[in-house]
mmCIF file of C-alpha atoms and ligand atoms in Angstrom:
data_model
loop_
_atom_site.group_PDB
_atom_site.id
_atom_site.type_symbol
_atom_site.label_atom_id
_atom_site.label_comp_id
_atom_site.label_asym_id
_atom_site.label_seq_id
_atom_site.Cartn_x
_atom_site.Cartn_y
_atom_site.Cartn_z
ATOM 1 C CA UNK A 1 -0.090 -0.072 0.048
ATOM 2 C CA UNK A 2 1.316 3.526 -0.854
ATOM 3 C CA UNK A 3 1.888 5.991 1.860
ATOM 4 C CA UNK A 4 -1.156 8.092 0.076
ATOM 5 C CA UNK A 5 -3.874 4.990 0.681
ATOM 6 C CA UNK A 6 -3.107 5.458 4.327
ATOM 7 C CA UNK A 7 -3.099 9.216 4.579
ATOM 8 C CA UNK A 8 -6.687 9.270 2.710
ATOM 9 C CA UNK A 9 -7.703 6.546 5.210
ATOM 10 C CA UNK A 10 -6.823 8.748 7.995
ATOM 11 C CA UNK A 11 -8.064 11.795 6.566
ATOM 12 C CA UNK A 12 -11.468 10.473 5.765
ATOM 13 C CA UNK A 13 -11.631 8.512 9.011
ATOM 14 C CA UNK A 14 -11.991 5.265 7.266
ATOM 15 C CA UNK A 15 -10.422 3.294 10.286
ATOM 16 C CA UNK A 16 -12.441 0.314 10.991
ATOM 17 C CA UNK A 17 -9.419 -1.519 11.938
ATOM 18 C CA UNK A 18 -9.181 0.802 15.053
ATOM 19 C CA UNK A 19 -10.123 -0.861 18.277
ATOM 20 C CA UNK A 20 -12.049 1.187 20.933
ATOM 21 C CA UNK A 21 -10.682 -1.066 23.588
ATOM 22 C CA UNK A 22 -7.665 -2.934 24.566
ATOM 23 C CA UNK A 23 -6.859 -5.870 22.771
ATOM 24 C CA UNK A 24 -7.767 -9.317 24.580
ATOM 25 C CA UNK A 25 -5.315 -11.435 23.020
ATOM 26 C CA UNK A 26 -2.625 -8.760 24.124
ATOM 27 C CA UNK A 27 -3.842 -8.772 27.448
ATOM 28 C CA UNK A 28 -3.971 -12.582 27.656
ATOM 29 C CA UNK A 29 -0.576 -13.474 26.126
ATOM 30 C CA UNK A 30 1.845 -10.494 26.940
ATOM 31 C CA UNK A 31 2.260 -11.816 30.634
ATOM 32 C CA UNK A 32 3.872 -14.772 29.060
ATOM 33 C CA UNK A 33 6.609 -12.790 27.715
ATOM 34 C CA UNK A 34 9.742 -12.849 29.890
ATOM 35 C CA UNK A 35 9.839 -8.817 30.038
ATOM 36 C CA UNK A 36 10.854 -6.544 32.901
ATOM 37 C CA UNK A 37 9.361 -3.316 33.989
ATOM 38 C CA UNK A 38 10.603 -0.135 31.756
ATOM 39 C CA UNK A 39 11.221 -2.687 29.176
ATOM 40 C CA UNK A 40 10.824 -1.179 25.445
ATOM 41 C CA UNK A 41 8.066 -2.465 23.285
ATOM 42 C CA UNK A 42 8.157 -1.382 19.707
ATOM 43 C CA UNK A 43 4.446 -1.076 18.156
ATOM 44 C CA UNK A 44 5.134 -0.895 14.184
ATOM 45 C CA UNK A 45 2.380 0.917 12.354
ATOM 46 C CA UNK A 46 0.690 1.731 15.378
ATOM 47 C CA UNK A 47 -2.122 3.964 14.477
ATOM 48 C CA UNK A 48 -3.747 5.246 17.458
ATOM 49 C CA UNK A 49 -4.168 1.953 19.230
ATOM 50 C CA UNK A 50 -5.039 1.895 22.696
ATOM 51 C CA UNK A 51 -3.018 -0.942 23.237
ATOM 52 C CA UNK A 52 -0.095 1.467 23.565
ATOM 53 C CA UNK A 53 -2.135 3.016 26.362
ATOM 54 C CA UNK A 54 -2.467 -0.757 28.030
ATOM 55 C CA UNK A 55 1.349 -1.134 27.508
ATOM 56 C CA UNK A 56 2.156 2.225 29.097
ATOM 57 C CA UNK A 57 -0.005 1.421 31.977
ATOM 58 C CA UNK A 58 1.829 -1.898 32.556
ATOM 59 C CA UNK A 59 4.938 0.016 33.015
ATOM 60 C CA UNK A 60 6.649 -0.587 29.448
ATOM 61 C CA UNK A 61 8.273 1.833 27.370
ATOM 62 C CA UNK A 62 6.212 2.338 24.357
ATOM 63 C CA UNK A 63 8.011 3.087 20.667
ATOM 64 C CA UNK A 64 5.543 3.410 17.842
ATOM 65 C CA UNK A 65 5.764 4.200 14.570
ATOM 66 C CA UNK A 66 2.957 5.628 12.350
ATOM 67 C CA UNK A 67 2.999 7.166 8.837
ATOM 68 C CA UNK A 68 0.211 9.326 9.748
ATOM 69 C CA UNK A 69 0.194 12.603 12.014
ATOM 70 C CA UNK A 70 -3.674 12.307 12.378
ATOM 71 C CA UNK A 71 -3.386 9.287 13.897
ATOM 72 C CA UNK A 72 -0.820 10.304 16.485
ATOM 73 C CA UNK A 73 -2.435 13.551 16.950
ATOM 74 C CA UNK A 74 -5.707 11.856 17.568
ATOM 75 C CA UNK A 75 -4.101 9.026 19.999
ATOM 76 C CA UNK A 76 -2.666 11.831 22.410
ATOM 77 C CA UNK A 77 -5.729 14.047 22.198
ATOM 78 C CA UNK A 78 -8.612 11.041 22.681
ATOM 79 C CA UNK A 79 -6.637 10.095 25.677
ATOM 80 C CA UNK A 80 -6.169 13.514 27.384
ATOM 81 C CA UNK A 81 -2.529 13.324 26.832
ATOM 82 C CA UNK A 82 -0.513 16.244 26.343
ATOM 83 C CA UNK A 83 2.799 15.201 24.349
ATOM 84 C CA UNK A 84 5.769 17.090 23.449
ATOM 85 C CA UNK A 85 6.970 17.257 20.071
ATOM 86 C CA UNK A 86 10.627 17.020 19.125
ATOM 87 C CA UNK A 87 12.952 16.288 16.009
ATOM 88 C CA UNK A 88 15.514 13.493 16.018
ATOM 89 C CA UNK A 89 17.284 12.276 13.003
ATOM 90 C CA UNK A 90 14.703 13.829 10.792
ATOM 91 C CA UNK A 91 11.978 12.150 12.110
ATOM 92 C CA UNK A 92 8.803 14.287 13.919
ATOM 93 C CA UNK A 93 8.541 12.365 17.516
ATOM 94 C CA UNK A 94 5.867 12.976 20.084
ATOM 95 C CA UNK A 95 6.629 11.915 23.222
ATOM 96 C CA UNK A 96 4.979 11.897 26.952
ATOM 97 C CA UNK A 97 6.267 9.804 29.859
ATOM 98 C CA UNK A 98 6.880 6.162 28.735
ATOM 99 C CA UNK A 99 4.870 6.596 25.404
ATOM 100 C CA UNK A 100 7.166 7.786 22.097
ATOM 101 C CA UNK A 101 5.604 7.577 18.566
ATOM 102 C CA UNK A 102 7.789 8.382 15.565
ATOM 103 C CA UNK A 103 5.645 9.975 12.577
ATOM 104 C CA UNK A 104 7.490 8.202 9.806
ATOM 105 C CA UNK A 105 7.700 5.198 7.217
ATOM 106 C CA UNK A 106 8.743 2.112 8.844
ATOM 107 C CA UNK A 107 11.219 1.517 6.110
ATOM 108 C CA UNK A 108 13.118 4.335 6.854
ATOM 109 C CA UNK A 109 13.945 2.903 10.409
ATOM 110 C CA UNK A 110 17.653 1.875 11.177
ATOM 111 C CA UNK A 111 19.094 -0.264 13.825
ATOM 112 C CA UNK A 112 20.043 2.553 16.019
ATOM 113 C CA UNK A 113 16.265 3.731 16.122
ATOM 114 C CA UNK A 114 15.455 0.420 17.738
ATOM 115 C CA UNK A 115 18.496 -0.804 19.595
ATOM 116 C CA UNK A 116 16.528 -0.004 23.050
ATOM 117 C CA UNK A 117 13.624 -2.531 21.683
ATOM 118 C CA UNK A 118 13.160 -5.517 24.055
ATOM 119 C CA UNK A 119 9.661 -6.461 22.357
ATOM 120 C CA UNK A 120 7.569 -6.222 19.209
ATOM 121 C CA UNK A 121 3.785 -6.022 19.556
ATOM 122 C CA UNK A 122 2.406 -6.485 15.886
ATOM 123 C CA UNK A 123 -1.460 -6.151 15.391
ATOM 124 C CA UNK A 124 -2.645 -5.594 12.001
ATOM 125 C CA UNK A 125 0.706 -4.449 10.709
ATOM 126 C CA UNK A 126 2.057 -7.661 8.979
ATOM 127 C CA UNK A 127 -1.513 -7.893 7.381
ATOM 128 C CA UNK A 128 -1.534 -4.245 6.275
ATOM 129 C CA UNK A 129 0.603 -4.910 3.598
ATOM 130 C CA UNK A 130 0.362 -6.804 0.279
ATOM 131 C CA UNK A 131 2.461 -9.729 -0.206
ATOM 132 C CA UNK A 132 5.623 -8.207 -2.016
ATOM 133 C CA UNK A 133 5.558 -5.383 0.725
ATOM 134 C CA UNK A 134 4.979 -8.321 3.739
ATOM 135 C CA UNK A 135 8.563 -9.906 2.403
ATOM 136 C CA UNK A 136 10.166 -6.270 2.468
ATOM 137 C CA UNK A 137 8.369 -5.932 5.990
ATOM 138 C CA UNK A 138 9.962 -8.811 7.420
ATOM 139 C CA UNK A 139 13.446 -8.243 5.847
ATOM 140 C CA UNK A 140 13.423 -5.127 7.319
ATOM 141 C CA UNK A 141 12.524 -6.095 10.581
ATOM 142 C CA UNK A 142 15.399 -8.323 10.625
ATOM 143 C CA UNK A 143 17.902 -5.784 9.785
ATOM 144 C CA UNK A 144 16.993 -3.324 12.178
ATOM 145 C CA UNK A 145 15.459 -5.103 15.312
ATOM 146 C CA UNK A 146 17.866 -6.090 17.782
ATOM 147 C CA UNK A 147 18.434 -9.916 18.046
ATOM 148 C CA UNK A 148 16.711 -10.587 21.372
ATOM 149 C CA UNK A 149 13.320 -9.055 20.686
ATOM 150 C CA UNK A 150 10.525 -11.375 20.493
ATOM 151 C CA UNK A 151 7.277 -10.787 18.961
ATOM 152 C CA UNK A 152 3.489 -11.234 19.542
ATOM 153 C CA UNK A 153 1.796 -11.375 16.343
ATOM 154 C CA UNK A 154 -1.670 -11.371 15.395
ATOM 155 C CA UNK A 155 -3.183 -12.117 11.713
ATOM 156 C CA UNK A 156 -6.261 -12.880 10.066
ATOM 157 C CA UNK A 157 -6.870 -15.590 7.409
ATOM 158 C CA UNK A 158 -9.624 -15.483 4.790
ATOM 159 C CA UNK A 159 -10.187 -16.870 1.164
ATOM 160 C CA UNK A 160 -8.358 -13.630 -0.595
ATOM 161 C CA UNK A 161 -10.370 -14.009 -3.539
ATOM 162 C CA UNK A 162 -13.369 -13.071 -1.401
ATOM 163 C CA UNK A 163 -12.325 -9.379 -0.546
ATOM 164 C CA UNK A 164 -9.338 -7.349 -1.624
ATOM 165 C CA UNK A 165 -7.226 -6.077 1.461
ATOM 166 C CA UNK A 166 -6.184 -4.519 3.810
ATOM 167 C CA UNK A 167 -6.307 -6.379 5.706
ATOM 168 C CA UNK A 168 -4.823 -9.079 3.651
ATOM 169 C CA UNK A 169 -4.934 -12.827 4.467
ATOM 170 C CA UNK A 170 -1.783 -14.380 5.678
ATOM 171 C CA UNK A 171 -1.974 -17.973 6.306
ATOM 172 C CA UNK A 172 0.337 -19.958 8.768
ATOM 173 C CA UNK A 173 2.697 -21.567 5.991
ATOM 174 C CA UNK A 174 3.387 -17.754 5.091
ATOM 175 C CA UNK A 175 4.127 -16.745 8.452
ATOM 176 C CA UNK A 176 6.559 -19.631 8.640
ATOM 177 C CA UNK A 177 8.193 -18.931 5.630
ATOM 178 C CA UNK A 178 8.727 -15.418 6.113
ATOM 179 C CA UNK A 179 10.007 -15.574 9.688
ATOM 180 C CA UNK A 180 11.731 -19.158 9.958
ATOM 181 C CA UNK A 181 15.252 -17.908 8.697
ATOM 182 C CA UNK A 182 15.710 -15.887 11.799
ATOM 183 C CA UNK A 183 12.699 -16.664 14.336
ATOM 184 C CA UNK A 184 11.100 -19.685 16.202
ATOM 185 C CA UNK A 185 7.562 -19.448 15.115
ATOM 186 C CA UNK A 186 4.912 -20.698 17.557
ATOM 187 C CA UNK A 187 1.375 -20.461 16.762
ATOM 188 C CA UNK A 188 -0.526 -19.727 20.071
ATOM 189 C CA UNK A 189 -4.182 -19.803 18.876
ATOM 190 C CA UNK A 190 -6.179 -19.941 15.511
ATOM 191 C CA UNK A 191 -9.725 -18.962 15.965
ATOM 192 C CA UNK A 192 -12.888 -18.414 13.649
ATOM 193 C CA UNK A 193 -14.255 -15.072 14.587
ATOM 194 C CA UNK A 194 -16.399 -13.945 11.448
ATOM 195 C CA UNK A 195 -19.722 -13.876 13.607
ATOM 196 C CA UNK A 196 -17.975 -11.306 15.947
ATOM 197 C CA UNK A 197 -17.048 -9.251 12.735
ATOM 198 C CA UNK A 198 -20.176 -8.233 11.000
ATOM 199 C CA UNK A 199 -18.574 -5.845 8.790
ATOM 200 C CA UNK A 200 -16.508 -8.652 6.940
ATOM 201 C CA UNK A 201 -19.535 -10.879 7.006
ATOM 202 C CA UNK A 202 -21.452 -7.948 4.766
ATOM 203 C CA UNK A 203 -17.999 -7.897 2.599
ATOM 204 C CA UNK A 204 -19.131 -11.306 1.661
ATOM 205 C CA UNK A 205 -16.374 -13.306 3.553
ATOM 206 C CA UNK A 206 -17.238 -16.947 4.326
ATOM 207 C CA UNK A 207 -14.646 -17.593 6.952
ATOM 208 C CA UNK A 208 -12.235 -15.194 9.174
ATOM 209 C CA UNK A 209 -9.607 -16.686 11.329
ATOM 210 C CA UNK A 210 -7.631 -15.038 13.900
ATOM 211 C CA UNK A 211 -4.193 -16.303 14.638
ATOM 212 C CA UNK A 212 -1.573 -15.534 17.615
ATOM 213 C CA UNK A 213 2.014 -16.454 17.242
ATOM 214 C CA UNK A 214 4.993 -15.797 19.305
ATOM 215 C CA UNK A 215 7.835 -15.504 17.627
ATOM 216 C CA UNK A 216 11.373 -15.844 19.110
ATOM 217 C CA UNK A 217 14.822 -14.946 17.640
ATOM 218 C CA UNK A 218 16.998 -17.949 16.674
ATOM 219 C CA UNK A 219 20.366 -17.945 18.516
ATOM 220 C CA UNK A 220 22.631 -17.670 15.693
HETATM 221 C C1 SAM B 1 -4.094 -1.443 9.824
HETATM 222 S S1 SAM B 1 -3.497 -0.093 10.497
HETATM 223 C C2 SAM B 1 -3.225 -0.837 12.148
HETATM 224 C C3 SAM B 1 -2.905 -0.015 13.159
HETATM 225 C C4 SAM B 1 -2.484 -0.622 14.487
HETATM 226 N N1 SAM B 1 -1.729 -1.499 14.300
HETATM 227 C C5 SAM B 1 -3.954 -1.041 15.417
HETATM 228 O O1 SAM B 1 -3.886 -2.271 15.874
HETATM 229 O O2 SAM B 1 -5.166 -0.256 15.403
HETATM 230 C C6 SAM B 1 -2.039 0.193 9.888
HETATM 231 C C7 SAM B 1 -1.499 1.536 10.021
HETATM 232 O O3 SAM B 1 0.100 1.337 9.709
HETATM 233 C C8 SAM B 1 0.205 2.643 9.209
HETATM 234 N N2 SAM B 1 1.088 2.789 8.163
HETATM 235 C C9 SAM B 1 1.119 2.119 6.975
HETATM 236 N N3 SAM B 1 2.193 1.915 5.804
HETATM 237 C C10 SAM B 1 3.193 2.438 7.118
HETATM 238 C C11 SAM B 1 4.442 2.335 6.974
HETATM 239 N N4 SAM B 1 5.168 2.169 5.968
HETATM 240 N N5 SAM B 1 4.922 3.052 8.004
HETATM 241 C C12 SAM B 1 4.433 3.557 8.889
HETATM 242 N N6 SAM B 1 3.079 3.415 9.255
HETATM 243 C C13 SAM B 1 2.548 2.741 8.290
HETATM 244 C C14 SAM B 1 -1.042 3.541 8.476
HETATM 245 O O4 SAM B 1 -1.168 4.678 8.619
HETATM 246 C C15 SAM B 1 -2.214 2.622 9.667
HETATM 247 O O5 SAM B 1 -2.333 3.403 10.726
#
């Protein structure tokens, strides 16, 4: 997806992907990650997800990256937070206490920007990209993420011919193919959720499966 696509979505408030509550799968699986108070959680393609607030309230340092300044501004405004804005390495950064959101393109991040990252939370980020960009996204992650960072990944699967993405359908075989060169991939859950998401039924989907994975870097 080109940047313009996402800027238009935010401008027109076409953000059905946004959830008005904390993600229950984050709440369920995050405590199993071996993390310490104050560890940094990277949230790629963060939008204005409330999950950043949940992570911050649970004493993690949150580092998000998001293309749209509207999303970032909404995140702070809607949660009654007044961030300060700074510029670092050419990126606009919005920061308050233990939440820092970089306004920019994920693909412009370098290892030096992420060297404090201890874990990654990816909900609706991998699946926001079409196939060629998913390959690029994972290759770039491998380049810029510290070797120790585990990931909680949440994906969707459905017959791709029934709907155009995003979100794109990403099956377990693809997750394995994408990550296996550098991550151990463990599927934690795989559930049919179509009945809970009427907007996808209305678009003609006959099935919608949500999966949760834990990705752990291979020791090299
Ligand atoms: C499907 S939304 C998911 C947002 C968030 N993860 C959530 O769960 O609500 C994808 C987000 O990624 C942003 N985005 C798309 N491409 C990006 C890129 N290359 N770099 C940074 N953000 C990007 C979009 O603006 C959009 O807010």
